[in-house]
């Protein structure tokens, strides 16, 4: 099978950082695994972090890729939710071989049926960011998706035009929040509005004054999806007493956890989408349920894909370009690739 892999951890401008390779096709799946023929993938910051330059040689080649859609070819003996021929989408497991290959084994508990109204590329844009945003908002935080009890409350999304932010805006709006997103360019600000943001402010400028100009003195919930350290102090001031902050980016240094966070009893919530699969948690199947629910919401027209830029077919040159763009920052929505040359 065709695949894109690495044998050394190199800078992305090195042609050897990601290479077109040929590998044997996987054998029959075992246990709860599906064997999926991969039709489309998208690329996330986790791919660039996993590929980041460091010492060491990898043998056999490592296959990255943590967002995919495709068709089930075969199922393991313990599989109950899928059958050959099913069209699926998933983010997979960072501890296993990834989706930058024509065939992939993946545990059914982290897989959902592909939304019927989306093509494979549009579907591949979603799983990692959907799971990250959903888990952060509705499982790590004590928030509620369905009953609109958050009407009148404000949720701030720092990094609203990125992959996770684009989904978080939509989910928060559905849950009843007034959503304020941050973006620094007009095209990314317009993207946030298309995703459903009520207001967009510039994260290059002081946030408190911009929120005050909107009549917002404090926010009940903030998602810092960009820079944990940089926004730590300002969010401590902006968050309401008993508010919540959600984080996905590792801090560069120690964070001051005292006041105002302690005085206000602000809840601090971390999200790492691969925690369930990495540690084989008892509730791992929850990711299957989330993806299935989101597929229904998309097919009902209540959520939309965040695919923004297609980089062509799945090969090393196009994946290197995707990594280069992500490392450069400023990517709006999701980068997708589909088909094999």
PDB file of N, CA and C in Angstrom, residues 29-34 74-83 106 108:
ATOM      1  N   UNK A  29      -8.132  -7.574  10.512  1.00  0.00           N
ATOM      2  CA  UNK A  29      -8.223  -6.937  11.830  1.00  0.00           C
ATOM      3  C   UNK A  29      -8.610  -7.943  12.901  1.00  0.00           C
ATOM      4  N   UNK A  30      -8.166  -7.650  14.125  1.00  0.00           N
ATOM      5  CA  UNK A  30      -8.456  -8.517  15.261  1.00  0.00           C
ATOM      6  C   UNK A  30      -9.265  -7.749  16.307  1.00  0.00           C
ATOM      7  N   UNK A  31      -9.933  -8.473  17.198  1.00  0.00           N
ATOM      8  CA  UNK A  31     -10.619  -7.860  18.327  1.00  0.00           C
ATOM      9  C   UNK A  31     -11.649  -6.833  17.890  1.00  0.00           C
ATOM     10  N   UNK A  32     -11.519  -5.597  18.397  1.00  0.00           N
ATOM     11  CA  UNK A  32     -12.468  -4.527  18.099  1.00  0.00           C
ATOM     12  C   UNK A  32     -11.970  -3.610  16.990  1.00  0.00           C
ATOM     13  N   UNK A  33     -10.937  -4.036  16.260  1.00  0.00           N
ATOM     14  CA  UNK A  33     -10.389  -3.207  15.190  1.00  0.00           C
ATOM     15  C   UNK A  33     -11.201  -3.327  13.902  1.00  0.00           C
ATOM     16  N   UNK A  34     -11.236  -2.193  13.180  1.00  0.00           N
ATOM     17  CA  UNK A  34     -11.712  -2.144  11.810  1.00  0.00           C
ATOM     18  C   UNK A  34     -10.500  -2.007  10.891  1.00  0.00           C
ATOM     19  N   UNK A  74     -12.934  -4.653   6.440  1.00  0.00           N
ATOM     20  CA  UNK A  74     -13.092  -5.862   7.248  1.00  0.00           C
ATOM     21  C   UNK A  74     -13.174  -5.460   8.707  1.00  0.00           C
ATOM     22  N   UNK A  75     -13.717  -6.369   9.530  1.00  0.00           N
ATOM     23  CA  UNK A  75     -13.893  -6.078  10.955  1.00  0.00           C
ATOM     24  C   UNK A  75     -13.374  -7.242  11.789  1.00  0.00           C
ATOM     25  N   UNK A  76     -12.900  -6.922  12.994  1.00  0.00           N
ATOM     26  CA  UNK A  76     -12.464  -7.942  13.929  1.00  0.00           C
ATOM     27  C   UNK A  76     -13.638  -8.695  14.536  1.00  0.00           C
ATOM     28  N   UNK A  77     -13.336  -9.807  15.191  1.00  0.00           N
ATOM     29  CA  UNK A  77     -14.376 -10.703  15.699  1.00  0.00           C
ATOM     30  C   UNK A  77     -15.238 -10.064  16.774  1.00  0.00           C
ATOM     31  N   UNK A  78     -14.722  -9.077  17.498  1.00  0.00           N
ATOM     32  CA  UNK A  78     -15.478  -8.454  18.588  1.00  0.00           C
ATOM     33  C   UNK A  78     -16.201  -7.176  18.179  1.00  0.00           C
ATOM     34  N   UNK A  79     -16.120  -6.794  16.918  1.00  0.00           N
ATOM     35  CA  UNK A  79     -16.761  -5.562  16.450  1.00  0.00           C
ATOM     36  C   UNK A  79     -18.273  -5.743  16.422  1.00  0.00           C
ATOM     37  N   UNK A  80     -18.996  -4.753  16.943  1.00  0.00           N
ATOM     38  CA  UNK A  80     -20.465  -4.825  16.985  1.00  0.00           C
ATOM     39  C   UNK A  80     -21.143  -3.662  16.277  1.00  0.00           C
ATOM     40  N   UNK A  81     -20.423  -2.552  16.029  1.00  0.00           N
ATOM     41  CA  UNK A  81     -21.085  -1.338  15.537  1.00  0.00           C
ATOM     42  C   UNK A  81     -20.925  -1.110  14.040  1.00  0.00           C
ATOM     43  N   UNK A  82     -20.042  -1.873  13.376  1.00  0.00           N
ATOM     44  CA  UNK A  82     -19.746  -1.604  11.969  1.00  0.00           C
ATOM     45  C   UNK A  82     -19.685  -2.900  11.179  1.00  0.00           C
ATOM     46  N   UNK A  83     -19.833  -2.732   9.855  1.00  0.00           N
ATOM     47  CA  UNK A  83     -19.742  -3.862   8.942  1.00  0.00           C
ATOM     48  C   UNK A  83     -18.981  -3.414   7.699  1.00  0.00           C
ATOM     49  N   UNK A 106      -8.094   0.587  13.066  1.00  0.00           N
ATOM     50  CA  UNK A 106      -8.556   1.549  14.063  1.00  0.00           C
ATOM     51  C   UNK A 106      -9.636   0.911  14.916  1.00  0.00           C
ATOM     52  N   UNK A 108     -12.972   0.366  16.837  1.00  0.00           N
ATOM     53  CA  UNK A 108     -14.323   0.854  16.548  1.00  0.00           C
ATOM     54  C   UNK A 108     -14.828   1.840  17.591  1.00  0.00           C
TER      55      UNK A 108
END
